Short mmCIF file of C-alpha atoms and ligand atoms in Angstrom, two decimals:
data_model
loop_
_atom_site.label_atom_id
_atom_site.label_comp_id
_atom_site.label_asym_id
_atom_site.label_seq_id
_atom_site.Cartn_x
_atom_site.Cartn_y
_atom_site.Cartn_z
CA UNK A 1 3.45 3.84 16.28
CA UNK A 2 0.99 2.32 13.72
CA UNK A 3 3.82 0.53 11.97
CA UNK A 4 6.73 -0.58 13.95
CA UNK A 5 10.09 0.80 12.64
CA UNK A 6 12.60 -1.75 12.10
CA UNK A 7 13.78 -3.79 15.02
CA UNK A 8 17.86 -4.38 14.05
CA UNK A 9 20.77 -2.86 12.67
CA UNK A 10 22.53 -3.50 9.72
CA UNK A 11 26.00 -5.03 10.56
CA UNK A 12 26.39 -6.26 6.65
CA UNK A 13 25.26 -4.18 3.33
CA UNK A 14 25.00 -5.90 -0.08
CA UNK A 15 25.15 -2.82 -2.74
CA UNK A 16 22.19 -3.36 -5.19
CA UNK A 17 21.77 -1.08 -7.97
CA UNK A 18 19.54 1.02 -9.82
CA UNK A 19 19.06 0.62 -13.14
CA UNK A 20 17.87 3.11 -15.68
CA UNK A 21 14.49 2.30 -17.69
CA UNK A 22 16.24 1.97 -20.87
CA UNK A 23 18.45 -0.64 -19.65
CA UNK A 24 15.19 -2.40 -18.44
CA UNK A 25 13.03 -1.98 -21.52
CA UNK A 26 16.02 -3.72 -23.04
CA UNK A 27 16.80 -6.78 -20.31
CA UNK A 28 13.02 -7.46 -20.16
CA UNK A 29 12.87 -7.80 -23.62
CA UNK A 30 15.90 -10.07 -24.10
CA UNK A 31 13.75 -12.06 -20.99
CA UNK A 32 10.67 -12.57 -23.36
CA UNK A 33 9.08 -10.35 -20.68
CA UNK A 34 8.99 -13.26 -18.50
CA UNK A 35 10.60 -12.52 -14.91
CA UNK A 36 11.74 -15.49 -14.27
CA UNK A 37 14.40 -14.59 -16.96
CA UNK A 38 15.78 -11.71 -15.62
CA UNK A 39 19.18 -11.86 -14.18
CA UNK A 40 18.54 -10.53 -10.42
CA UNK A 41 21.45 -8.43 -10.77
CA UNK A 42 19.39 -6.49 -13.00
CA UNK A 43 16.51 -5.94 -10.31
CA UNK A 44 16.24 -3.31 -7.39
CA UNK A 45 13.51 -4.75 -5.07
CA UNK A 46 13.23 -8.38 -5.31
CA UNK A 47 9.57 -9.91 -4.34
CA UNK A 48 9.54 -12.73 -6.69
CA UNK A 49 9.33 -15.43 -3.27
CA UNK A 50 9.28 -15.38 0.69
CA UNK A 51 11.47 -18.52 0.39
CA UNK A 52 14.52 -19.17 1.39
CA UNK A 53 14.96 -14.97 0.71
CA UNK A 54 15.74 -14.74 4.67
CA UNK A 55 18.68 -12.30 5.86
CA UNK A 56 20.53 -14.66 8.67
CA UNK A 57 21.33 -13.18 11.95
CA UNK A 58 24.70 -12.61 13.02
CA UNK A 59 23.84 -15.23 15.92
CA UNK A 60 23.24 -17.34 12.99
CA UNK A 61 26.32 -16.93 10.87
CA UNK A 62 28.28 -17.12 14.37
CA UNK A 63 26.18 -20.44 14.45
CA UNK A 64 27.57 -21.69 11.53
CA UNK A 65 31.44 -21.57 12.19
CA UNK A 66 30.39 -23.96 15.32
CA UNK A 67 29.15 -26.30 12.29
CA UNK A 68 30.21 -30.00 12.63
CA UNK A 69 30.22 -32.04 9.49
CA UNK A 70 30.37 -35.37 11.25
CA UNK A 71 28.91 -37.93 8.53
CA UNK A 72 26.75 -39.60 11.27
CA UNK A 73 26.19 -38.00 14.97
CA UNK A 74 26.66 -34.27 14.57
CA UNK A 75 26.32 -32.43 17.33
CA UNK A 76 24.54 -28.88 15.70
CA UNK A 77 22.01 -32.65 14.75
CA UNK A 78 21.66 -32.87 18.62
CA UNK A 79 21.08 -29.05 19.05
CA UNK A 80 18.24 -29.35 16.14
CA UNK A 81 16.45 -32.44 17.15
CA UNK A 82 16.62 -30.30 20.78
CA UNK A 83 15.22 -26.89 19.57
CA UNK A 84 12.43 -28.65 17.25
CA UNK A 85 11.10 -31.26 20.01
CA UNK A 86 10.80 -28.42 22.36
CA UNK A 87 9.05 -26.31 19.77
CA UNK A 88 6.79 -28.97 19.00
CA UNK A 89 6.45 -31.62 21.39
CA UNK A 90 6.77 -34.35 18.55
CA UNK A 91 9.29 -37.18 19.46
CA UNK A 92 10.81 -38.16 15.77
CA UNK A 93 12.88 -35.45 14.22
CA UNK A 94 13.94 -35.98 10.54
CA UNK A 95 15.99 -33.09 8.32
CA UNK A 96 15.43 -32.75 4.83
CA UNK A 97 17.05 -30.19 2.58
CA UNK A 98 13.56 -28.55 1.92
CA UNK A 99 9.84 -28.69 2.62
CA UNK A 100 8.42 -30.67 -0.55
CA UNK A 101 11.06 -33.56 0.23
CA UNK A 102 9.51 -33.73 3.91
CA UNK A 103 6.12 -34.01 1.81
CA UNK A 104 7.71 -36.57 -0.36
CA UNK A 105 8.79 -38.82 2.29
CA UNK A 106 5.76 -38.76 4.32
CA UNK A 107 3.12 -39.27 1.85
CA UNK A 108 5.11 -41.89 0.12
CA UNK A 109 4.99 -43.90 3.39
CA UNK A 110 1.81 -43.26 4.00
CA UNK A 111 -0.62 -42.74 1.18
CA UNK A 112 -2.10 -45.62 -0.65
CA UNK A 113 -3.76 -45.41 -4.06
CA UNK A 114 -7.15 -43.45 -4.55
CA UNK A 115 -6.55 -42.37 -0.30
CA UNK A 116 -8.06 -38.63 0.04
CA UNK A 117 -5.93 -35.80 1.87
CA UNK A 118 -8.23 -32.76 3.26
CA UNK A 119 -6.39 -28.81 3.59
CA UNK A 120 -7.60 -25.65 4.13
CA UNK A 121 -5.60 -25.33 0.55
CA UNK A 122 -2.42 -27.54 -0.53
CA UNK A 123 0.27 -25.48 -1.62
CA UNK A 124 1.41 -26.66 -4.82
CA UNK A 125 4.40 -28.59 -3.74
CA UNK A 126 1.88 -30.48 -1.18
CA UNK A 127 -0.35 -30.92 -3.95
CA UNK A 128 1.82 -32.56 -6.39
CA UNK A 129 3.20 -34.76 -3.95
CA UNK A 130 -0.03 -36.01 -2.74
CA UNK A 131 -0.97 -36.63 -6.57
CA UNK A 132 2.12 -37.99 -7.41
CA UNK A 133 1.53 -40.92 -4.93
CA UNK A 134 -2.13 -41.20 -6.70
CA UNK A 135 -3.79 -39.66 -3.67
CA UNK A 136 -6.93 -37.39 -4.09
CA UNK A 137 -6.05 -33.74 -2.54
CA UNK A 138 -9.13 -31.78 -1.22
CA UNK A 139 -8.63 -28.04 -0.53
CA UNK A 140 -12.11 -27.49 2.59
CA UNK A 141 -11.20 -23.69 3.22
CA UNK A 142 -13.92 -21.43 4.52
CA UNK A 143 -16.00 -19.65 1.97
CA UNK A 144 -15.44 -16.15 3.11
CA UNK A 145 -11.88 -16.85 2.01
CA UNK A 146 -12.83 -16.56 -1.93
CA UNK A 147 -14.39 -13.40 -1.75
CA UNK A 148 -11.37 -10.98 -2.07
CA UNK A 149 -13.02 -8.21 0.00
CA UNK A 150 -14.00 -9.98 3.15
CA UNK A 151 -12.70 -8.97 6.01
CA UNK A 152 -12.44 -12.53 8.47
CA UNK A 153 -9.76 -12.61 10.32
CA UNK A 154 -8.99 -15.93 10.04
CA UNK A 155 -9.48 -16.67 6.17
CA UNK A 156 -7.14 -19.77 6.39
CA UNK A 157 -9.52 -21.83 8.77
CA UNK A 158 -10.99 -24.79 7.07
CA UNK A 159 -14.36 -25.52 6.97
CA UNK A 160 -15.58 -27.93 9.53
CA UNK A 161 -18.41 -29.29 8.62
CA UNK A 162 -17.02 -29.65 4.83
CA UNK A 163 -14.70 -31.89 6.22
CA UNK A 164 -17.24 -33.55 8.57
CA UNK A 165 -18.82 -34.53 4.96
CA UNK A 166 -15.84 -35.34 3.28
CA UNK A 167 -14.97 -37.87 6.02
CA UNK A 168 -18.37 -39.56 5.88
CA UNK A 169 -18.52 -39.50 2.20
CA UNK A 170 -14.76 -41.06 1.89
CA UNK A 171 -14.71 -43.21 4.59
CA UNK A 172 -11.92 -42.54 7.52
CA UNK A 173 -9.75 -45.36 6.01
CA UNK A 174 -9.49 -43.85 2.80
CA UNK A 175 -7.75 -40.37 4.63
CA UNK A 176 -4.35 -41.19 6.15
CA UNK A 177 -4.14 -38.17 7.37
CA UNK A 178 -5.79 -34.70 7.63
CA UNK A 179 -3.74 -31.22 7.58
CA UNK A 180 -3.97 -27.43 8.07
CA UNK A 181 -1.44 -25.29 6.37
CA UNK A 182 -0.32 -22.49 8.62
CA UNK A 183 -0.28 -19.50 7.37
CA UNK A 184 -2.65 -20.57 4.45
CA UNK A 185 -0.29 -19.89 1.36
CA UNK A 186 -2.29 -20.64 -1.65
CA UNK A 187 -5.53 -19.00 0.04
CA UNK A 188 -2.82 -15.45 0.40
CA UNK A 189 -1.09 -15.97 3.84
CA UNK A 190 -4.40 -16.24 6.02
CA UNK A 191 -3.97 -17.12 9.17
CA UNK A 192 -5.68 -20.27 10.94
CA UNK A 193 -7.46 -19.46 14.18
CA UNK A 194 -6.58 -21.89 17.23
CA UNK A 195 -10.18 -22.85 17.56
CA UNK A 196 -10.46 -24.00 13.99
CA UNK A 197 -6.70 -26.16 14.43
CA UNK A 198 -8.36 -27.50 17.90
CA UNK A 199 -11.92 -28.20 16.28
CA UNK A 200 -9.74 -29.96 13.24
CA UNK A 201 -7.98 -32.08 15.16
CA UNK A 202 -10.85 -33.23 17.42
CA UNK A 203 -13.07 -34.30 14.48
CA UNK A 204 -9.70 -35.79 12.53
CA UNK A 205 -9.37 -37.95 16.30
CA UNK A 206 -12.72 -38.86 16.49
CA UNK A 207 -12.35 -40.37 13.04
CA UNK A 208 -8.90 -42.25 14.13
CA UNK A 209 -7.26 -40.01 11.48
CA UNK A 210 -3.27 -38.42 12.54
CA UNK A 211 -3.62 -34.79 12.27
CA UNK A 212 -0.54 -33.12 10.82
CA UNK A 213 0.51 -29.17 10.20
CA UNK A 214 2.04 -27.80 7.37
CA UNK A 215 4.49 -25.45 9.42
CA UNK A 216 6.20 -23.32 7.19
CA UNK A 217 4.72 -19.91 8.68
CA UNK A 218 3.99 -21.12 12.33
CA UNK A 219 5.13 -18.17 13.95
CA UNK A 220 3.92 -15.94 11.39
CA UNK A 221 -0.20 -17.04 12.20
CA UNK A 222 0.60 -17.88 16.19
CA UNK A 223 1.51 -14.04 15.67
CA UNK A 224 -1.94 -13.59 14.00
CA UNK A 225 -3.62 -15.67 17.03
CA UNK A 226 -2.48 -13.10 19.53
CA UNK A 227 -3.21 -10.43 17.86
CA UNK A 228 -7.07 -10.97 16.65
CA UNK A 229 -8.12 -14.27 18.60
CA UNK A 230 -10.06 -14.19 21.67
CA UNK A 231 -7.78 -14.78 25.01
CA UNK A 232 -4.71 -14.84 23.40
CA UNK A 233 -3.42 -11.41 23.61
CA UNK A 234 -1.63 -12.02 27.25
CA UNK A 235 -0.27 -15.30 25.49
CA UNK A 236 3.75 -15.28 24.02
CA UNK A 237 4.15 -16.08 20.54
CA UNK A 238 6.27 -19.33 21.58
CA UNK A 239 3.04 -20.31 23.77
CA UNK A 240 1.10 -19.85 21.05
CA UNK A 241 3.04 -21.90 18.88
CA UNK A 242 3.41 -24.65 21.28
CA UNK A 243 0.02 -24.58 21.53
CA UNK A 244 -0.50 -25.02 18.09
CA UNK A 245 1.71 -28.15 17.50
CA UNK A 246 0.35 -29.76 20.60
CA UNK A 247 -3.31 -30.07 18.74
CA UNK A 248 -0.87 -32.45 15.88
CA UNK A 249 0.29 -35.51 15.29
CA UNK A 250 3.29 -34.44 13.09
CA UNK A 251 4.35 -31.43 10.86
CA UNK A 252 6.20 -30.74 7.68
CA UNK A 253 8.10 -27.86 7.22
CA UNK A 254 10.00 -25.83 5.01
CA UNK A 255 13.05 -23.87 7.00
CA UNK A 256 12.82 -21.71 3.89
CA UNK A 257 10.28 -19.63 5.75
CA UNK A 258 10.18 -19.14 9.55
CA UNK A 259 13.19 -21.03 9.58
CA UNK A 260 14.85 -17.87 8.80
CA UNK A 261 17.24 -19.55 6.28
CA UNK A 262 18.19 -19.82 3.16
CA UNK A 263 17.92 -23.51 2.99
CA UNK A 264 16.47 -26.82 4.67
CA UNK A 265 13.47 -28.15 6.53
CA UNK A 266 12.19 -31.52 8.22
CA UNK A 267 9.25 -33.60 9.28
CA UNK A 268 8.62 -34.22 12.95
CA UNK A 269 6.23 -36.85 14.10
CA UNK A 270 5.24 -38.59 17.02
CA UNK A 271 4.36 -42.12 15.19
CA UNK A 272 7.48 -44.78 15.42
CA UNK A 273 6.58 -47.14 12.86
CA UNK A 274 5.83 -44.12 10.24
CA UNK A 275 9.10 -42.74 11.22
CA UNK A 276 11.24 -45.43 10.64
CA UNK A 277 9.80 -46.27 7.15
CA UNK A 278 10.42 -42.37 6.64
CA UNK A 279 14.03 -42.32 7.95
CA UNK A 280 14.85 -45.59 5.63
CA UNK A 281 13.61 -43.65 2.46
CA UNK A 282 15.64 -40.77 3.67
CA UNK A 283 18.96 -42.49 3.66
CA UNK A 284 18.03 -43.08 -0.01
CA UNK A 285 16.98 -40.19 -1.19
CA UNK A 286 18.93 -37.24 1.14
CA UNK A 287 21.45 -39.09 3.55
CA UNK A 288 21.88 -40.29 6.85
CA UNK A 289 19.08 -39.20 9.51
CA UNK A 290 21.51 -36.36 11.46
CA UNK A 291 22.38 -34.33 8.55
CA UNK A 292 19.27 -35.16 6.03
CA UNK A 293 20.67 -33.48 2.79
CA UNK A 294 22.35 -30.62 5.42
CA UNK A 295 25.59 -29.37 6.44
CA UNK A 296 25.77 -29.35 9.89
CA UNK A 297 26.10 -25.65 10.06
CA UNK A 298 22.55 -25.35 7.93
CA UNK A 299 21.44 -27.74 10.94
CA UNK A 300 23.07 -24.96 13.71
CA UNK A 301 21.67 -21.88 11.46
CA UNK A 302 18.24 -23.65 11.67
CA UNK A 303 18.08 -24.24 15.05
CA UNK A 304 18.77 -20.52 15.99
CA UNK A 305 16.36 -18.93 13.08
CA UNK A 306 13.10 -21.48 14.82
CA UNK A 307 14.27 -19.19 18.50
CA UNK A 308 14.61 -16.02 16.43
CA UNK A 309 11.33 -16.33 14.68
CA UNK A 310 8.81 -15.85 17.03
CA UNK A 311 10.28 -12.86 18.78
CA UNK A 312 7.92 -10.22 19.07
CA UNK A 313 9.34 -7.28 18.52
CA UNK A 314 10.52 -9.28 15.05
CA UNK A 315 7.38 -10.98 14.27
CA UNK A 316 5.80 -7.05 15.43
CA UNK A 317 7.73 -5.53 12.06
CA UNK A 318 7.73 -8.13 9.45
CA UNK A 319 3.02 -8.71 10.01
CA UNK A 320 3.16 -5.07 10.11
CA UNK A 321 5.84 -4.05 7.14
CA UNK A 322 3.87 -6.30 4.84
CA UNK A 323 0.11 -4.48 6.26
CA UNK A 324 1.81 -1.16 5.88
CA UNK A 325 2.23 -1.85 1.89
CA UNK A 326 -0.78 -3.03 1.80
CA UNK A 327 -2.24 0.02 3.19
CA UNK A 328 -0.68 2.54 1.42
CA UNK A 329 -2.13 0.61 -1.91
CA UNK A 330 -5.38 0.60 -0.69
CA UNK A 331 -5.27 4.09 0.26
CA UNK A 332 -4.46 5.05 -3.41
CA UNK A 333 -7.59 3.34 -5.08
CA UNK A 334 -5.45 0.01 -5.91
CA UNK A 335 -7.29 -3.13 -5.50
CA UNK A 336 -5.98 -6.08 -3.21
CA UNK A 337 -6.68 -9.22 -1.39
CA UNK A 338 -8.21 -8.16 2.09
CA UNK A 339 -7.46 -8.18 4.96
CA UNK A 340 -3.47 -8.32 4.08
CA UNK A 341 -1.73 -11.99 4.79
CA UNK A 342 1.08 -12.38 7.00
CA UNK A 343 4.16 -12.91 3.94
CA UNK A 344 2.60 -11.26 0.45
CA UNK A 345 0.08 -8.28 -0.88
CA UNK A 346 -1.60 -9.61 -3.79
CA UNK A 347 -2.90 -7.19 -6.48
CA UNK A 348 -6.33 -7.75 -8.16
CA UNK A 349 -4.87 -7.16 -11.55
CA UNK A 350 -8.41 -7.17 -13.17
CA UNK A 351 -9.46 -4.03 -10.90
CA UNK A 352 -5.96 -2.38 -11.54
CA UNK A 353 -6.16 -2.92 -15.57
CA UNK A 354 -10.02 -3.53 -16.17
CA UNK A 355 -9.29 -2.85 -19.93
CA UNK A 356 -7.30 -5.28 -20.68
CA UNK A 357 -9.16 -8.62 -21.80
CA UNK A 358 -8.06 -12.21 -19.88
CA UNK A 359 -6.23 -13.60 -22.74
CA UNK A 360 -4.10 -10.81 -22.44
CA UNK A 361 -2.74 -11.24 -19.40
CA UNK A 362 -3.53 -8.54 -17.35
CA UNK A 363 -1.29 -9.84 -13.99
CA UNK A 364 1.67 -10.69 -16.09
CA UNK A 365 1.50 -7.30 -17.80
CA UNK A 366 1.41 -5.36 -14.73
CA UNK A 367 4.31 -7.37 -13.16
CA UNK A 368 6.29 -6.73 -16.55
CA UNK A 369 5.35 -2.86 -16.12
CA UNK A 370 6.18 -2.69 -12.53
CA UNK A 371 9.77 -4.45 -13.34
CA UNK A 372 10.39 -1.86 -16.67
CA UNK A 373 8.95 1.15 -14.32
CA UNK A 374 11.03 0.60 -11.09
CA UNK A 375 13.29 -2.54 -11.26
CA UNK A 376 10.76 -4.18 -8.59
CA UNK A 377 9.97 -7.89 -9.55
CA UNK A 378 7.08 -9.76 -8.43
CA UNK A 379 4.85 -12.42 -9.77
CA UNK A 380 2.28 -13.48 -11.51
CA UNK A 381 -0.30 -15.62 -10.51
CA UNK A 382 -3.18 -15.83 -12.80
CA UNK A 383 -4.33 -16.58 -16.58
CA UNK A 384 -0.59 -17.34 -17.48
CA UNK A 385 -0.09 -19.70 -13.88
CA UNK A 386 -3.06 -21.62 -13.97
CA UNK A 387 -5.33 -20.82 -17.17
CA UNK A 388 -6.23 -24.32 -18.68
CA UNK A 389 -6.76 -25.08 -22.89
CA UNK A 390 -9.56 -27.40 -23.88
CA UNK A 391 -8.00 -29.45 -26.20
CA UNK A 392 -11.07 -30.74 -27.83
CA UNK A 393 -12.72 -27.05 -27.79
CA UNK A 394 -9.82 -24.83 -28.02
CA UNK A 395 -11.71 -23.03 -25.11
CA UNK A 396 -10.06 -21.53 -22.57
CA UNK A 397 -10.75 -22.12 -18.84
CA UNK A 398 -9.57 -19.02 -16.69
CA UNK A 399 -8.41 -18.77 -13.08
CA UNK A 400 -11.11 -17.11 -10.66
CA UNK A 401 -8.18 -14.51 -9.59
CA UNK A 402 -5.87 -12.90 -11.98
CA UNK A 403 -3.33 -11.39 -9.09
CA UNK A 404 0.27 -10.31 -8.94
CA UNK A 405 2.12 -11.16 -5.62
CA UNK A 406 4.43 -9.05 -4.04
CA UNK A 407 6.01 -11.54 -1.34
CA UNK A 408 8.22 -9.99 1.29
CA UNK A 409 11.91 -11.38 2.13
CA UNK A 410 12.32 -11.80 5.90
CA UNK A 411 14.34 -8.94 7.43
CA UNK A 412 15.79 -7.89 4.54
CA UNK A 413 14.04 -4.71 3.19
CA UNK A 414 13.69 -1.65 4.94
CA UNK A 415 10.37 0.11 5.22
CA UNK A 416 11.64 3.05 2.95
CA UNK A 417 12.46 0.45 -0.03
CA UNK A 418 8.92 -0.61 1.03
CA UNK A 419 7.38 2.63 0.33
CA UNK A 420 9.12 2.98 -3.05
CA UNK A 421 7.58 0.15 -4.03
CA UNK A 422 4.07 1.50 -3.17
CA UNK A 423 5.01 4.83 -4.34
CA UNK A 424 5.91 2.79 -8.32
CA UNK A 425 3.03 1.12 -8.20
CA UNK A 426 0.70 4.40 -7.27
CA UNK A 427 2.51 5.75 -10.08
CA UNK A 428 1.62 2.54 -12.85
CA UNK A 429 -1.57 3.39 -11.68
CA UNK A 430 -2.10 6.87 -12.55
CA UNK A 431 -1.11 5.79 -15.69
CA UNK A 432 -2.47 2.90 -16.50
CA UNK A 433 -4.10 3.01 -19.46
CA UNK A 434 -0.70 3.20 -20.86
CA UNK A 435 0.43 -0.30 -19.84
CA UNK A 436 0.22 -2.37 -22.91
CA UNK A 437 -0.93 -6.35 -23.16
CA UNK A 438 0.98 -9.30 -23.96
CA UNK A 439 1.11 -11.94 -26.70
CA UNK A 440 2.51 -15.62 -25.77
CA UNK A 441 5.34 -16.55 -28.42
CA UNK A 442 6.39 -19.75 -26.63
CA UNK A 443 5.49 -22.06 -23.92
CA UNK A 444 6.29 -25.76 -22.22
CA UNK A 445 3.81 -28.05 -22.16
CA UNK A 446 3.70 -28.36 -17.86
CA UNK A 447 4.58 -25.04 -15.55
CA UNK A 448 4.45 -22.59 -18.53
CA UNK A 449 4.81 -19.93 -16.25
CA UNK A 450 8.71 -20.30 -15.55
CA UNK A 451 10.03 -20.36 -19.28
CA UNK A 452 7.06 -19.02 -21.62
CA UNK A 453 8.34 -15.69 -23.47
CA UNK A 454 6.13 -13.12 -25.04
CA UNK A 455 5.72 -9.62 -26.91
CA UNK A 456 4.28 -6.53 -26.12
CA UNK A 457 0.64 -6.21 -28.40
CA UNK A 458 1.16 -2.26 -29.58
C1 PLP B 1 7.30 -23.35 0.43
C2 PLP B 1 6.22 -24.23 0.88
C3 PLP B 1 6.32 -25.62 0.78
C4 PLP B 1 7.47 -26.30 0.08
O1 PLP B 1 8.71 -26.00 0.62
P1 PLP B 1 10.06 -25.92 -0.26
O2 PLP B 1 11.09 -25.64 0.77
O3 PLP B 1 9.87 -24.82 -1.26
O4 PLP B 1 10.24 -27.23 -0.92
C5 PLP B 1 5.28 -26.37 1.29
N1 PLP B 1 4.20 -25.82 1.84
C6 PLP B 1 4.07 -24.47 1.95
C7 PLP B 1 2.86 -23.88 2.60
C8 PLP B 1 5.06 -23.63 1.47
O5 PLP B 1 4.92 -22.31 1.57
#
């Protein structure tokens, strides 16, 4: 079977409904046809975010009656610490409530002033955190993964001999630390090849520099590595992984993801010292080190999603549910990011509306059409995410990419709810000279995206 059919039953339904297009015309409208104003009640297929979007198991809802909300010592703590060192092989294990507070906590012990952090690409949460502590972060991803249309199989890798440079230029005790984000988010969920994580952390070594992995999609790109990497295919997934983590020094994570949950995520690491400045920071900022801002149940739920996740019959559906979209699009003439990533299909909303002029906002009127069309919300990321104003000039500096994102929830859309949202877009497409632009009518100084309202230009 090209695309696996789905490997699980449904033991729980939540109803959601089907609006007509006159109610939608009218609730996008009241939202300043911004998204992120729309009650979800109002939406049919939600693809706004991967994160913390997961549907639980029942293993892990069983997990959660066997929660123990001990203040200090909980057990499901124990089970945690347990699941993650094994996972890993790092010796300190330290919940937070979600990925950017793991960030948080580690580069506030360990970055100094003007210090230099090298990615394949931060995600934005990394980003900010590294900036907030006045570090310098330096996204050293391949080439090959700007170019929309190239086909590598491993557009996440970094670029070795970038970071070679970088290290030489910066001087080795100017970078704390070094990191590969697995899956790549910000580069479109492109996977990392074990070579390039092996050939990272070898140079970072050589340099004295701790190599660390932002984990968030782990399973999701060891999946990748057996599937298009070179003596991997007779490899598990868990191997894989395992492998991965042994190349690193430490890890942050967001449980969000291929934690399979709806909340949470930690740090692991194997240095003492760091740890213990982390875990005293921690009992400031989240709470004692064996709950970490959790319940103990979120702790137990945890621990079963990081087994769940890289089963492959699982892992099998979800890579292949999000290619399958991405194949039918491509099929029907729409233009998107190549090859498809592992958690999102982006949209090259400049090929889909090449009439419409930047300032515009081609992305953001698309996602506003496919939301008034078919009740399906995604995102924009583009002119109205990341466009920046001269404020001398006036001019206005446009992203490279104007995309919209569809990002798929873990296990919790069928492949026929998938098709209908192919089968709306396909539609918009046919007719989409009729999709109109938009007009900004308000927006916040920082992170305009979230709150800015606009009208339709007729
Ligand atoms: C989501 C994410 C984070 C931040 O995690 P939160 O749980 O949203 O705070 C960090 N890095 C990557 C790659 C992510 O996808």
């Amino acid at each position: 079977m090209k695309y696996p059919s789905e490997p699980f039953r449904i033991k729980v339904v939540e109803p959601i409904k089907r609006t007509t297009i006159e109610a939608r015309r009218k609730i996008i409208d009241e939202a300043g046809y911004n998204v992120f104003g729309l009650p979800s009640e109002s939406i049919y297929i939600d693809l706004l975010t991967d994160s913390g979007t997961s549907a639980m198991s029942d293993k892990q809802w069983a997990a959660m009656m066997i929660g123990d909300e001990s203040y200090a010592g909980s057990r499901n703590y124990y089970h945690f610490e347990e699941v993650i060192r094994d996972l890993t092989g790092l010796s300190h294990i330290i919940p937070t409530h979600q990925g950017r507070v793991a960030e948080n906590l580690l580069f506030s012990s360990v970055l100094k002033k003007g210090n230099v952090v090298p990615n394949n690409s931060h995600f934005d949460t990394t980003r900010a955190n590294v900036e907030h502590n006045e570090g310098i972060a330096v996204d050293l991803v391949i080439d090959e993964a700007k170019d929309p249309t190239n086909l590598h199989p491993f557009k996440g890798n970094i670029d070795i001999l970038k970071l070679e440079a970088l290290i030489k230029e910066t001087g080795k005790d100017n970078i704390p630390l070094g990191m590969l984000t697995v899956t790549n988010n910000s580069g479109g969920g492109q996977p990392v090849s074990m070579q390039n994580i092996k050939e990272t952390s070898e140079l970072l070594h050589k340099n004295d520099i701790p190599f660390f992995l932002d984990a968030c999609r782990f399973a999701e790109n060891a999946f990748f590595i057996k599937e298009r990497e070179e003596g991997f295919s007779n490899m598990s997934v868990r191997d894989i992984a395992k492998k991965m983590f042994s190349y690193a020094d430490g890890c942050t994570m967001s449980a969000k993801k291929d934690g399979l949950v709806n909340m949470g995520g930690f740090i692991a690491l194997n240095d003492k010292k760091i740890a213990e400045n982390i875990i005293n920071l921690l009992i400031l900022v989240e709470g004692f080190p064996t709950y970490g801002g959790l319940a103990g149940r979120d702790l137990e739920a945890i621990a079963v999603g990081l087994k769940e996740v890289t089963d492959e019959d699982y892992l099998s559906f979800r890579i292949n549910q999000v290619r399958m979209l991405g194949d039918s699009l491509t099929e029907n003439g729409i233009p998107i990011i190549q090859p498809p990533g592992g958690h999102a299909i982006y949209i090259d909303a400049l090929g889909f509306l090449p009439n419409l002029p930047r300032e515009q906002f081609p992305a953001q009127a698309l996602t506003v059409a496919l939301y008034t069309h078919a009740g399906v919300r995604a995102v924009e990321i583009g002119t109205l995410m990341f466009a920046k104003k001269d404020e001398e000039t006036g001019e206005v500096k446009y992203p490279d990419l104007e995309l919209v994102r569809l990002a798929i929830p873990r296990r919790v859309y069928t492949n026929m709810q998938m098709n209908y949202v192919a089968e709306s877009l396909i539609d918009l497409h046919k007719n989409r000279e009729k999709i109109k632009g938009l007009k900004i009518t308000y927006e916040a100084p920082v992170l305009r995206h979230f709150t800015a309202r606009f009208e339709i230009i007729e």
